[in-house]
Amino acid sequence: MTKCLIIGSGPAGYTAAIYASRANLKPIVIEGFQPGGQLTTTGEVENFPGYPEGITGSELMMDLRKQALRFGADIRAGKVEKVDFTQRPFKAWVDEENYIEAEAVIIATGAYARYLGLPDEKKYAGMGVSTCATCDGFFYRNRVVAVVGGGDSACEEATYLAGLAKKVYLIVRKPYLRASHVMQQRVMDNPKIEVLFNTNTVGLFGEEYVEGAHLVEYKGEPNERFFDIAIDGFFLAIGHKPNTEIFKGQIELDDEGYILTRGKSTATSVEGVFAAGDVADPVYQQAVSAAGAGCHAAIDLERYLNTK
């Protein structure tokens, strides 16, 4: 039994644990299948406040974890497999038999980027393959990069990267962009962006880092054509998927599966359950905004418990 259960780690979960621990709530944190979250797969992080020389994602997460432990957070390995928010205290099963009862819960299970499913994406992860232009674009100043996707996110990332890179390829598998008219116009009007319609990526190549991409135009059609482009960075912008499978039917989610929160708070549709970080944020998805949301959730939870 605990006053505060935090499901998930990462910037949101660990920051929530720091604040909850300092409030003497003695939180239990279940780290999930990827302790530290998405950031542990990121190489250099240069945009998180307090690290003027930059820091690796795994080191940053280790620092946050150590800080939470310092204040007394009970951090446990494991993955929550099932929850029951229909009765109080709430229950969360870490495996089939063992469960934790909690007066209040913070969900910080994050989201994961969608990939094309190419083996090369894993091979060059952190070595030229990225899922966040805002995070990693700085490393590709005056270089050539490619962005995969045809929606608003892809167009936004291509436009952002065009302000840094020498040239940006936008690889679109359809013969048109799905983005809003405004975003389409920005892409088409930018001389640094070249849109490759009807094109799929079939592989990446390079000695140690990404040096190019294998592409196919009009895949499966009579006029199919294979060709390569030379690039230094490969950015995936085909969307994210929140880790909310176990919460379906328990709390309110939007059409994409993100947790809906109430007003400016982190409160969910179930009183006493709060959400922080990328699991409830389809817009910003930055480590610093997730950390801020973790702070908000811990404060919201403490105030909720005080009213009870």
PDB file of C-alpha atoms in Angstrom:
ATOM      1  CA  MET A   1       0.000   0.000   0.000  1.00  0.00           C
ATOM      2  CA  THR A   2       1.310   3.408  -0.936  1.00  0.00           C
ATOM      3  CA  LYS A   3      -0.018   6.953  -1.044  1.00  0.00           C
ATOM      4  CA  CYS A   4       1.619   7.563  -4.408  1.00  0.00           C
ATOM      5  CA  LEU A   5       2.318   5.085  -7.206  1.00  0.00           C
ATOM      6  CA  ILE A   6       4.230   6.311 -10.256  1.00  0.00           C
ATOM      7  CA  ILE A   7       3.935   4.082 -13.318  1.00  0.00           C
ATOM      8  CA  GLY A   8       6.849   4.670 -15.669  1.00  0.00           C
ATOM      9  CA  SER A   9      10.117   6.522 -15.442  1.00  0.00           C
ATOM     10  CA  GLY A  10      11.799   8.950 -17.833  1.00  0.00           C
ATOM     11  CA  PRO A  11      11.954  12.707 -17.164  1.00  0.00           C
ATOM     12  CA  ALA A  12       8.281  12.825 -16.123  1.00  0.00           C
ATOM     13  CA  GLY A  13       8.333   9.800 -13.816  1.00  0.00           C
ATOM     14  CA  TYR A  14      11.624  10.590 -12.086  1.00  0.00           C
ATOM     15  CA  THR A  15      10.764  14.280 -11.646  1.00  0.00           C
ATOM     16  CA  ALA A  16       7.387  13.316 -10.168  1.00  0.00           C
ATOM     17  CA  ALA A  17       9.262  10.968  -7.825  1.00  0.00           C
ATOM     18  CA  ILE A  18      11.596  13.783  -6.711  1.00  0.00           C
ATOM     19  CA  TYR A  19       8.696  16.095  -5.853  1.00  0.00           C
ATOM     20  CA  ALA A  20       6.541  13.380  -4.284  1.00  0.00           C
ATOM     21  CA  SER A  21       9.471  12.192  -2.163  1.00  0.00           C
ATOM     22  CA  ARG A  22      10.238  15.692  -0.943  1.00  0.00           C
ATOM     23  CA  ALA A  23       6.552  15.970   0.029  1.00  0.00           C
ATOM     24  CA  ASN A  24       7.055  12.860   2.209  1.00  0.00           C
ATOM     25  CA  LEU A  25       4.621  10.792   0.135  1.00  0.00           C
ATOM     26  CA  LYS A  26       7.088   7.870  -0.078  1.00  0.00           C
ATOM     27  CA  PRO A  27       6.265   7.108  -3.720  1.00  0.00           C
ATOM     28  CA  ILE A  28       6.772   3.720  -5.332  1.00  0.00           C
ATOM     29  CA  VAL A  29       8.046   3.962  -8.907  1.00  0.00           C
ATOM     30  CA  ILE A  30       7.678   1.056 -11.338  1.00  0.00           C
ATOM     31  CA  GLU A  31      10.204   1.886 -14.054  1.00  0.00           C
ATOM     32  CA  GLY A  32       8.675  -0.037 -16.954  1.00  0.00           C
ATOM     33  CA  PHE A  33      10.243  -2.012 -19.792  1.00  0.00           C
ATOM     34  CA  GLN A  34      12.680   0.828 -20.612  1.00  0.00           C
ATOM     35  CA  PRO A  35      13.978   2.384 -17.363  1.00  0.00           C
ATOM     36  CA  GLY A  36      14.689   6.040 -18.033  1.00  0.00           C
ATOM     37  CA  GLY A  37      12.412   6.140 -21.060  1.00  0.00           C
ATOM     38  CA  GLN A  38      13.147   7.127 -24.659  1.00  0.00           C
ATOM     39  CA  LEU A  39      15.981   9.445 -23.685  1.00  0.00           C
ATOM     40  CA  THR A  40      18.208   6.504 -22.772  1.00  0.00           C
ATOM     41  CA  THR A  41      18.494   5.731 -26.497  1.00  0.00           C
ATOM     42  CA  THR A  42      19.574   9.295 -27.296  1.00  0.00           C
ATOM     43  CA  GLY A  43      23.234  10.158 -27.695  1.00  0.00           C
ATOM     44  CA  GLU A  44      24.098  13.754 -26.850  1.00  0.00           C
ATOM     45  CA  VAL A  45      21.477  15.967 -25.178  1.00  0.00           C
ATOM     46  CA  GLU A  46      22.333  19.657 -25.434  1.00  0.00           C
ATOM     47  CA  ASN A  47      18.974  21.342 -24.799  1.00  0.00           C
ATOM     48  CA  PHE A  48      18.227  20.224 -21.249  1.00  0.00           C
ATOM     49  CA  PRO A  49      18.781  23.135 -18.805  1.00  0.00           C
ATOM     50  CA  GLY A  50      21.694  22.824 -16.402  1.00  0.00           C
ATOM     51  CA  TYR A  51      24.092  20.951 -18.691  1.00  0.00           C
ATOM     52  CA  PRO A  52      25.968  23.656 -20.611  1.00  0.00           C
ATOM     53  CA  GLU A  53      28.408  21.166 -22.143  1.00  0.00           C
ATOM     54  CA  GLY A  54      25.696  18.650 -22.974  1.00  0.00           C
ATOM     55  CA  ILE A  55      25.161  15.168 -21.555  1.00  0.00           C
ATOM     56  CA  THR A  56      24.191  11.771 -22.911  1.00  0.00           C
ATOM     57  CA  GLY A  57      20.554  10.753 -22.524  1.00  0.00           C
ATOM     58  CA  SER A  58      21.413   7.765 -20.353  1.00  0.00           C
ATOM     59  CA  GLU A  59      23.587   9.900 -18.029  1.00  0.00           C
ATOM     60  CA  LEU A  60      20.841  12.492 -17.700  1.00  0.00           C
ATOM     61  CA  MET A  61      18.307   9.838 -16.743  1.00  0.00           C
ATOM     62  CA  MET A  62      20.753   8.317 -14.262  1.00  0.00           C
ATOM     63  CA  ASP A  63      21.184  11.723 -12.623  1.00  0.00           C
ATOM     64  CA  LEU A  64      17.418  12.169 -12.267  1.00  0.00           C
ATOM     65  CA  ARG A  65      17.088   8.638 -10.898  1.00  0.00           C
ATOM     66  CA  LYS A  66      19.827   9.238  -8.319  1.00  0.00           C
ATOM     67  CA  GLN A  67      18.127  12.458  -7.242  1.00  0.00           C
ATOM     68  CA  ALA A  68      14.812  10.656  -6.735  1.00  0.00           C
ATOM     69  CA  LEU A  69      16.562   7.930  -4.714  1.00  0.00           C
ATOM     70  CA  ARG A  70      18.311  10.538  -2.605  1.00  0.00           C
ATOM     71  CA  PHE A  71      14.947  11.816  -1.362  1.00  0.00           C
ATOM     72  CA  GLY A  72      13.624   8.356  -0.594  1.00  0.00           C
ATOM     73  CA  ALA A  73      11.737   7.209  -3.681  1.00  0.00           C
ATOM     74  CA  ASP A  74      11.204   3.445  -3.810  1.00  0.00           C
ATOM     75  CA  ILE A  75      12.233   2.696  -7.406  1.00  0.00           C
ATOM     76  CA  ARG A  76      11.538  -0.834  -8.587  1.00  0.00           C
ATOM     77  CA  ALA A  77      12.279  -2.713 -11.793  1.00  0.00           C
ATOM     78  CA  GLY A  78       9.296  -4.238 -13.552  1.00  0.00           C
ATOM     79  CA  LYS A  79       6.399  -3.435 -15.815  1.00  0.00           C
ATOM     80  CA  VAL A  80       2.807  -2.826 -14.802  1.00  0.00           C
ATOM     81  CA  GLU A  81       0.714  -5.336 -16.727  1.00  0.00           C
ATOM     82  CA  LYS A  82      -2.787  -4.359 -15.573  1.00  0.00           C
ATOM     83  CA  VAL A  83      -4.554  -1.693 -13.525  1.00  0.00           C
ATOM     84  CA  ASP A  84      -7.912  -1.322 -11.824  1.00  0.00           C
ATOM     85  CA  PHE A  85      -9.040   2.274 -11.373  1.00  0.00           C
ATOM     86  CA  THR A  86     -12.697   1.321 -10.795  1.00  0.00           C
ATOM     87  CA  GLN A  87     -12.310   0.907  -7.031  1.00  0.00           C
ATOM     88  CA  ARG A  88     -10.258   2.424  -4.247  1.00  0.00           C
ATOM     89  CA  PRO A  89      -7.550   1.944  -3.380  1.00  0.00           C
ATOM     90  CA  PHE A  90      -6.366   1.648  -6.960  1.00  0.00           C
ATOM     91  CA  LYS A  91      -4.553  -1.536  -7.948  1.00  0.00           C
ATOM     92  CA  ALA A  92      -1.651  -2.106 -10.323  1.00  0.00           C
ATOM     93  CA  TRP A  93      -0.361  -5.584 -11.130  1.00  0.00           C
ATOM     94  CA  VAL A  94       3.372  -5.822 -11.743  1.00  0.00           C
ATOM     95  CA  ASP A  95       2.947  -9.451 -12.755  1.00  0.00           C
ATOM     96  CA  GLU A  96       0.073 -11.912 -12.681  1.00  0.00           C
ATOM     97  CA  GLU A  97       0.057 -12.347  -8.889  1.00  0.00           C
ATOM     98  CA  ASN A  98       1.651  -9.321  -7.246  1.00  0.00           C
ATOM     99  CA  TYR A  99      -0.117  -5.984  -7.145  1.00  0.00           C
ATOM    100  CA  ILE A 100       0.341  -2.614  -5.468  1.00  0.00           C
ATOM    101  CA  GLU A 101      -2.494  -0.674  -3.875  1.00  0.00           C
ATOM    102  CA  ALA A 102      -2.318   3.105  -4.105  1.00  0.00           C
ATOM    103  CA  GLU A 103      -4.358   6.049  -2.894  1.00  0.00           C
ATOM    104  CA  ALA A 104      -3.288   8.036  -5.972  1.00  0.00           C
ATOM    105  CA  VAL A 105      -1.436   7.298  -9.213  1.00  0.00           C
ATOM    106  CA  ILE A 106       0.763   9.197 -11.661  1.00  0.00           C
ATOM    107  CA  ILE A 107       1.000   7.699 -15.151  1.00  0.00           C
ATOM    108  CA  ALA A 108       4.285   8.509 -16.874  1.00  0.00           C
ATOM    109  CA  THR A 109       4.585   5.653 -19.352  1.00  0.00           C
ATOM    110  CA  GLY A 110       5.617   7.897 -22.248  1.00  0.00           C
ATOM    111  CA  ALA A 111       5.275   7.288 -25.963  1.00  0.00           C
ATOM    112  CA  TYR A 112       7.447   5.696 -28.581  1.00  0.00           C
ATOM    113  CA  ALA A 113       8.276   6.866 -32.081  1.00  0.00           C
ATOM    114  CA  ARG A 114       6.990   4.888 -35.006  1.00  0.00           C
ATOM    115  CA  TYR A 115       9.692   3.364 -37.193  1.00  0.00           C
ATOM    116  CA  LEU A 116       9.668   2.032 -40.731  1.00  0.00           C
ATOM    117  CA  GLY A 117      10.782  -1.388 -39.514  1.00  0.00           C
ATOM    118  CA  LEU A 118      14.148  -1.436 -41.281  1.00  0.00           C
ATOM    119  CA  PRO A 119      17.044  -3.256 -39.560  1.00  0.00           C
ATOM    120  CA  ASP A 120      19.254  -0.271 -40.441  1.00  0.00           C
ATOM    121  CA  GLU A 121      17.179   1.988 -38.195  1.00  0.00           C
ATOM    122  CA  LYS A 122      18.447   0.098 -35.152  1.00  0.00           C
ATOM    123  CA  LYS A 123      21.944  -0.261 -36.578  1.00  0.00           C
ATOM    124  CA  TYR A 124      22.358   3.514 -36.926  1.00  0.00           C
ATOM    125  CA  ALA A 125      20.314   4.588 -33.888  1.00  0.00           C
ATOM    126  CA  GLY A 126      22.148   7.581 -32.438  1.00  0.00           C
ATOM    127  CA  MET A 127      24.551   7.386 -35.393  1.00  0.00           C
ATOM    128  CA  GLY A 128      22.491   9.394 -37.846  1.00  0.00           C
ATOM    129  CA  VAL A 129      18.990   8.053 -37.238  1.00  0.00           C
ATOM    130  CA  SER A 130      16.763  10.297 -35.117  1.00  0.00           C
ATOM    131  CA  THR A 131      13.092  10.714 -34.281  1.00  0.00           C
ATOM    132  CA  CYS A 132      13.362  14.308 -33.045  1.00  0.00           C
ATOM    133  CA  ALA A 133      14.571  17.211 -35.175  1.00  0.00           C
ATOM    134  CA  THR A 134      14.234  19.644 -32.277  1.00  0.00           C
ATOM    135  CA  CYS A 135      16.502  17.431 -30.170  1.00  0.00           C
ATOM    136  CA  ASP A 136      19.154  16.516 -32.729  1.00  0.00           C
ATOM    137  CA  GLY A 137      18.916  19.007 -35.590  1.00  0.00           C
ATOM    138  CA  PHE A 138      21.672  21.156 -34.088  1.00  0.00           C
ATOM    139  CA  PHE A 139      24.212  18.415 -34.884  1.00  0.00           C
ATOM    140  CA  TYR A 140      23.444  18.641 -38.598  1.00  0.00           C
ATOM    141  CA  ARG A 141      24.216  22.269 -39.291  1.00  0.00           C
ATOM    142  CA  ASN A 142      25.330  22.757 -42.899  1.00  0.00           C
ATOM    143  CA  ARG A 143      24.852  19.055 -43.626  1.00  0.00           C
ATOM    144  CA  VAL A 144      22.419  17.097 -45.772  1.00  0.00           C
ATOM    145  CA  VAL A 145      19.535  15.306 -44.058  1.00  0.00           C
ATOM    146  CA  ALA A 146      16.351  13.440 -44.950  1.00  0.00           C
ATOM    147  CA  VAL A 147      12.954  13.459 -43.240  1.00  0.00           C
ATOM    148  CA  VAL A 148      10.447  10.625 -43.725  1.00  0.00           C
ATOM    149  CA  GLY A 149       6.753  11.460 -43.604  1.00  0.00           C
ATOM    150  CA  GLY A 150       4.083  13.521 -45.294  1.00  0.00           C
ATOM    151  CA  GLY A 151       2.008  14.964 -42.467  1.00  0.00           C
ATOM    152  CA  ASP A 152       2.222  18.163 -40.445  1.00  0.00           C
ATOM    153  CA  SER A 153       4.929  16.762 -38.167  1.00  0.00           C
ATOM    154  CA  ALA A 154       7.147  15.808 -41.095  1.00  0.00           C
ATOM    155  CA  CYS A 155       6.687  19.203 -42.749  1.00  0.00           C
ATOM    156  CA  GLU A 156       7.391  20.996 -39.486  1.00  0.00           C
ATOM    157  CA  GLU A 157      10.562  18.963 -38.956  1.00  0.00           C
ATOM    158  CA  ALA A 158      11.710  19.515 -42.537  1.00  0.00           C
ATOM    159  CA  THR A 159      11.141  23.257 -42.215  1.00  0.00           C
ATOM    160  CA  TYR A 160      12.943  23.363 -38.872  1.00  0.00           C
ATOM    161  CA  LEU A 161      15.905  21.405 -40.241  1.00  0.00           C
ATOM    162  CA  ALA A 162      16.052  23.633 -43.327  1.00  0.00           C
ATOM    163  CA  GLY A 163      17.012  26.455 -40.976  1.00  0.00           C
ATOM    164  CA  LEU A 164      20.074  24.472 -39.933  1.00  0.00           C
ATOM    165  CA  ALA A 165      21.022  22.043 -42.688  1.00  0.00           C
ATOM    166  CA  LYS A 166      22.435  22.662 -46.155  1.00  0.00           C
ATOM    167  CA  LYS A 167      19.742  20.562 -47.798  1.00  0.00           C
ATOM    168  CA  VAL A 168      16.685  18.566 -46.674  1.00  0.00           C
ATOM    169  CA  TYR A 169      15.068  15.694 -48.546  1.00  0.00           C
ATOM    170  CA  LEU A 170      11.447  15.045 -47.592  1.00  0.00           C
ATOM    171  CA  ILE A 171      10.689  11.405 -48.440  1.00  0.00           C
ATOM    172  CA  VAL A 172       6.941  10.892 -49.013  1.00  0.00           C
ATOM    173  CA  ARG A 173       5.538   7.509 -49.997  1.00  0.00           C
ATOM    174  CA  LYS A 174       2.325   8.998 -51.377  1.00  0.00           C
ATOM    175  CA  PRO A 175       2.025  11.300 -54.427  1.00  0.00           C
ATOM    176  CA  TYR A 176       0.902  14.151 -52.155  1.00  0.00           C
ATOM    177  CA  LEU A 177       1.458  15.687 -48.715  1.00  0.00           C
ATOM    178  CA  ARG A 178      -1.128  15.048 -45.994  1.00  0.00           C
ATOM    179  CA  ALA A 179      -0.101  18.171 -44.102  1.00  0.00           C
ATOM    180  CA  SER A 180      -2.258  21.268 -43.787  1.00  0.00           C
ATOM    181  CA  HIS A 181      -2.173  23.698 -46.707  1.00  0.00           C
ATOM    182  CA  VAL A 182      -0.077  26.188 -44.749  1.00  0.00           C
ATOM    183  CA  MET A 183       2.564  23.598 -43.900  1.00  0.00           C
ATOM    184  CA  GLN A 184       2.607  22.310 -47.489  1.00  0.00           C
ATOM    185  CA  GLN A 185       3.186  25.814 -48.777  1.00  0.00           C
ATOM    186  CA  ARG A 186       6.076  26.386 -46.372  1.00  0.00           C
ATOM    187  CA  VAL A 187       7.763  23.227 -47.582  1.00  0.00           C
ATOM    188  CA  MET A 188       7.216  23.947 -51.269  1.00  0.00           C
ATOM    189  CA  ASP A 189       8.428  27.539 -50.915  1.00  0.00           C
ATOM    190  CA  ASN A 190      11.634  26.553 -49.119  1.00  0.00           C
ATOM    191  CA  PRO A 191      14.520  26.274 -51.605  1.00  0.00           C
ATOM    192  CA  LYS A 192      16.452  24.005 -49.243  1.00  0.00           C
ATOM    193  CA  ILE A 193      13.747  21.299 -49.207  1.00  0.00           C
ATOM    194  CA  GLU A 194      13.406  18.769 -52.004  1.00  0.00           C
ATOM    195  CA  VAL A 195      10.277  16.595 -51.816  1.00  0.00           C
ATOM    196  CA  LEU A 196      10.600  13.045 -53.135  1.00  0.00           C
ATOM    197  CA  PHE A 197       7.032  11.879 -53.802  1.00  0.00           C
ATOM    198  CA  ASN A 198       6.058   8.229 -54.399  1.00  0.00           C
ATOM    199  CA  THR A 199       9.256   7.194 -52.651  1.00  0.00           C
ATOM    200  CA  ASN A 200      10.019   4.592 -49.981  1.00  0.00           C
ATOM    201  CA  THR A 201      13.185   4.036 -47.978  1.00  0.00           C
ATOM    202  CA  VAL A 202      14.469   0.470 -48.256  1.00  0.00           C
ATOM    203  CA  GLY A 203      17.756   0.810 -46.395  1.00  0.00           C
ATOM    204  CA  LEU A 204      20.541   2.990 -45.037  1.00  0.00           C
ATOM    205  CA  PHE A 205      24.272   2.717 -45.548  1.00  0.00           C
ATOM    206  CA  GLY A 206      27.514   4.034 -44.071  1.00  0.00           C
ATOM    207  CA  GLU A 207      30.707   2.815 -42.415  1.00  0.00           C
ATOM    208  CA  GLU A 208      30.031   3.939 -38.838  1.00  0.00           C
ATOM    209  CA  TYR A 209      27.485   6.702 -39.262  1.00  0.00           C
ATOM    210  CA  VAL A 210      24.692   7.184 -41.794  1.00  0.00           C
ATOM    211  CA  GLU A 211      26.148   8.245 -45.126  1.00  0.00           C
ATOM    212  CA  GLY A 212      23.171   7.636 -47.378  1.00  0.00           C
ATOM    213  CA  ALA A 213      19.817   6.007 -48.010  1.00  0.00           C
ATOM    214  CA  HIS A 214      18.640   3.391 -50.489  1.00  0.00           C
ATOM    215  CA  LEU A 215      15.326   4.524 -51.988  1.00  0.00           C
ATOM    216  CA  VAL A 216      12.754   3.155 -54.401  1.00  0.00           C
ATOM    217  CA  GLU A 217      10.386   5.288 -56.450  1.00  0.00           C
ATOM    218  CA  TYR A 218       7.010   3.909 -57.570  1.00  0.00           C
ATOM    219  CA  LYS A 219       7.529   0.731 -55.553  1.00  0.00           C
ATOM    220  CA  GLY A 220       5.932  -2.338 -57.147  1.00  0.00           C
ATOM    221  CA  GLU A 221       4.863  -0.478 -60.279  1.00  0.00           C
ATOM    222  CA  PRO A 222       6.128  -0.979 -63.874  1.00  0.00           C
ATOM    223  CA  ASN A 223       8.173   2.234 -63.668  1.00  0.00           C
ATOM    224  CA  GLU A 224       9.799   1.244 -60.341  1.00  0.00           C
ATOM    225  CA  ARG A 225      13.209   2.865 -59.901  1.00  0.00           C
ATOM    226  CA  PHE A 226      15.903   2.270 -57.271  1.00  0.00           C
ATOM    227  CA  PHE A 227      18.367   5.011 -56.408  1.00  0.00           C
ATOM    228  CA  ASP A 228      20.546   6.296 -53.549  1.00  0.00           C
ATOM    229  CA  ILE A 229      20.911   9.693 -51.921  1.00  0.00           C
ATOM    230  CA  ALA A 230      23.879  10.908 -49.862  1.00  0.00           C
ATOM    231  CA  ILE A 231      22.780  12.140 -46.429  1.00  0.00           C
ATOM    232  CA  ASP A 232      24.296  12.686 -42.981  1.00  0.00           C
ATOM    233  CA  GLY A 233      21.084  12.369 -40.965  1.00  0.00           C
ATOM    234  CA  PHE A 234      17.845  10.401 -41.292  1.00  0.00           C
ATOM    235  CA  PHE A 235      14.832  11.751 -39.355  1.00  0.00           C
ATOM    236  CA  LEU A 236      11.653   9.752 -38.843  1.00  0.00           C
ATOM    237  CA  ALA A 237       8.491  11.845 -38.586  1.00  0.00           C
ATOM    238  CA  ILE A 238       5.734   9.290 -39.042  1.00  0.00           C
ATOM    239  CA  GLY A 239       4.172   9.773 -35.635  1.00  0.00           C
ATOM    240  CA  HIS A 240       4.344   8.507 -32.067  1.00  0.00           C
ATOM    241  CA  LYS A 241       2.271   5.971 -30.186  1.00  0.00           C
ATOM    242  CA  PRO A 242       1.578   6.508 -26.471  1.00  0.00           C
ATOM    243  CA  ASN A 243       2.071   3.578 -24.094  1.00  0.00           C
ATOM    244  CA  THR A 244      -1.537   3.424 -22.933  1.00  0.00           C
ATOM    245  CA  GLU A 245      -2.706  -0.070 -23.861  1.00  0.00           C
ATOM    246  CA  ILE A 246      -3.260  -1.124 -20.239  1.00  0.00           C
ATOM    247  CA  PHE A 247      -5.311   2.006 -19.527  1.00  0.00           C
ATOM    248  CA  LYS A 248      -7.932   1.511 -22.230  1.00  0.00           C
ATOM    249  CA  GLY A 249     -11.353   1.328 -20.608  1.00  0.00           C
ATOM    250  CA  GLN A 250      -9.915   2.656 -17.330  1.00  0.00           C
ATOM    251  CA  ILE A 251      -9.412   6.342 -18.169  1.00  0.00           C
ATOM    252  CA  GLU A 252     -10.380   8.623 -21.020  1.00  0.00           C
ATOM    253  CA  LEU A 253      -8.050   8.639 -24.051  1.00  0.00           C
ATOM    254  CA  ASP A 254      -8.152  10.613 -27.286  1.00  0.00           C
ATOM    255  CA  ASP A 255      -8.427   9.038 -30.740  1.00  0.00           C
ATOM    256  CA  GLU A 256      -4.659   8.548 -30.913  1.00  0.00           C
ATOM    257  CA  GLY A 257      -4.500   6.892 -27.490  1.00  0.00           C
ATOM    258  CA  TYR A 258      -3.060   9.849 -25.550  1.00  0.00           C
ATOM    259  CA  ILE A 259      -4.424  10.400 -22.045  1.00  0.00           C
ATOM    260  CA  LEU A 260      -6.801  13.356 -21.819  1.00  0.00           C
ATOM    261  CA  THR A 261      -6.155  15.683 -18.884  1.00  0.00           C
ATOM    262  CA  ARG A 262      -8.489  18.249 -17.347  1.00  0.00           C
ATOM    263  CA  GLY A 263      -7.894  21.928 -18.089  1.00  0.00           C
ATOM    264  CA  LYS A 264      -4.450  23.125 -17.060  1.00  0.00           C
ATOM    265  CA  SER A 265      -3.996  20.304 -14.568  1.00  0.00           C
ATOM    266  CA  THR A 266      -2.591  16.797 -14.961  1.00  0.00           C
ATOM    267  CA  ALA A 267      -5.810  15.242 -13.620  1.00  0.00           C
ATOM    268  CA  THR A 268      -7.377  12.524 -15.763  1.00  0.00           C
ATOM    269  CA  SER A 269     -10.994  11.431 -16.050  1.00  0.00           C
ATOM    270  CA  VAL A 270     -10.540   9.364 -12.852  1.00  0.00           C
ATOM    271  CA  GLU A 271     -10.222  11.362  -9.657  1.00  0.00           C
ATOM    272  CA  GLY A 272      -6.875  10.593  -8.050  1.00  0.00           C
ATOM    273  CA  VAL A 273      -5.169   9.478 -11.267  1.00  0.00           C
ATOM    274  CA  PHE A 274      -2.800  11.925 -12.960  1.00  0.00           C
ATOM    275  CA  ALA A 275      -0.771  11.808 -16.182  1.00  0.00           C
ATOM    276  CA  ALA A 276       2.529  13.447 -17.054  1.00  0.00           C
ATOM    277  CA  GLY A 277       4.926  13.567 -19.970  1.00  0.00           C
ATOM    278  CA  ASP A 278       4.635  12.260 -23.518  1.00  0.00           C
ATOM    279  CA  VAL A 279       1.816   9.867 -22.592  1.00  0.00           C
ATOM    280  CA  ALA A 280      -0.451  12.925 -22.374  1.00  0.00           C
ATOM    281  CA  ASP A 281       1.422  15.270 -24.718  1.00  0.00           C
ATOM    282  CA  PRO A 282       1.098  14.777 -28.488  1.00  0.00           C
ATOM    283  CA  VAL A 283       2.431  18.288 -29.152  1.00  0.00           C
ATOM    284  CA  TYR A 284       5.771  19.109 -27.515  1.00  0.00           C
ATOM    285  CA  GLN A 285       7.291  15.750 -26.555  1.00  0.00           C
ATOM    286  CA  GLN A 286      10.479  17.199 -25.095  1.00  0.00           C
ATOM    287  CA  ALA A 287      12.411  16.006 -22.058  1.00  0.00           C
ATOM    288  CA  VAL A 288      12.190  19.381 -20.336  1.00  0.00           C
ATOM    289  CA  SER A 289       8.415  19.688 -20.861  1.00  0.00           C
ATOM    290  CA  ALA A 290       7.965  16.114 -19.608  1.00  0.00           C
ATOM    291  CA  ALA A 291       9.993  16.942 -16.493  1.00  0.00           C
ATOM    292  CA  GLY A 292       7.832  20.011 -15.914  1.00  0.00           C
ATOM    293  CA  ALA A 293       4.692  17.907 -16.261  1.00  0.00           C
ATOM    294  CA  GLY A 294       6.118  15.434 -13.730  1.00  0.00           C
ATOM    295  CA  CYS A 295       6.474  18.304 -11.275  1.00  0.00           C
ATOM    296  CA  HIS A 296       2.883  19.409 -11.952  1.00  0.00           C
ATOM    297  CA  ALA A 297       1.525  15.892 -11.484  1.00  0.00           C
ATOM    298  CA  ALA A 298       3.259  15.424  -8.128  1.00  0.00           C
ATOM    299  CA  ILE A 299       1.919  18.767  -6.872  1.00  0.00           C
ATOM    300  CA  ASP A 300      -1.576  17.984  -8.181  1.00  0.00           C
ATOM    301  CA  LEU A 301      -1.450  14.577  -6.476  1.00  0.00           C
ATOM    302  CA  GLU A 302      -0.280  16.024  -3.162  1.00  0.00           C
ATOM    303  CA  ARG A 303      -3.085  18.597  -3.184  1.00  0.00           C
ATOM    304  CA  TYR A 304      -5.589  15.885  -4.027  1.00  0.00           C
ATOM    305  CA  LEU A 305      -4.470  13.768  -1.067  1.00  0.00           C
ATOM    306  CA  ASN A 306      -4.644  16.792   1.239  1.00  0.00           C
ATOM    307  CA  THR A 307      -8.297  17.301   0.305  1.00  0.00           C
ATOM    308  CA  LYS A 308      -8.983  13.681   1.326  1.00  0.00           C
TER     309      LYS A 308
END
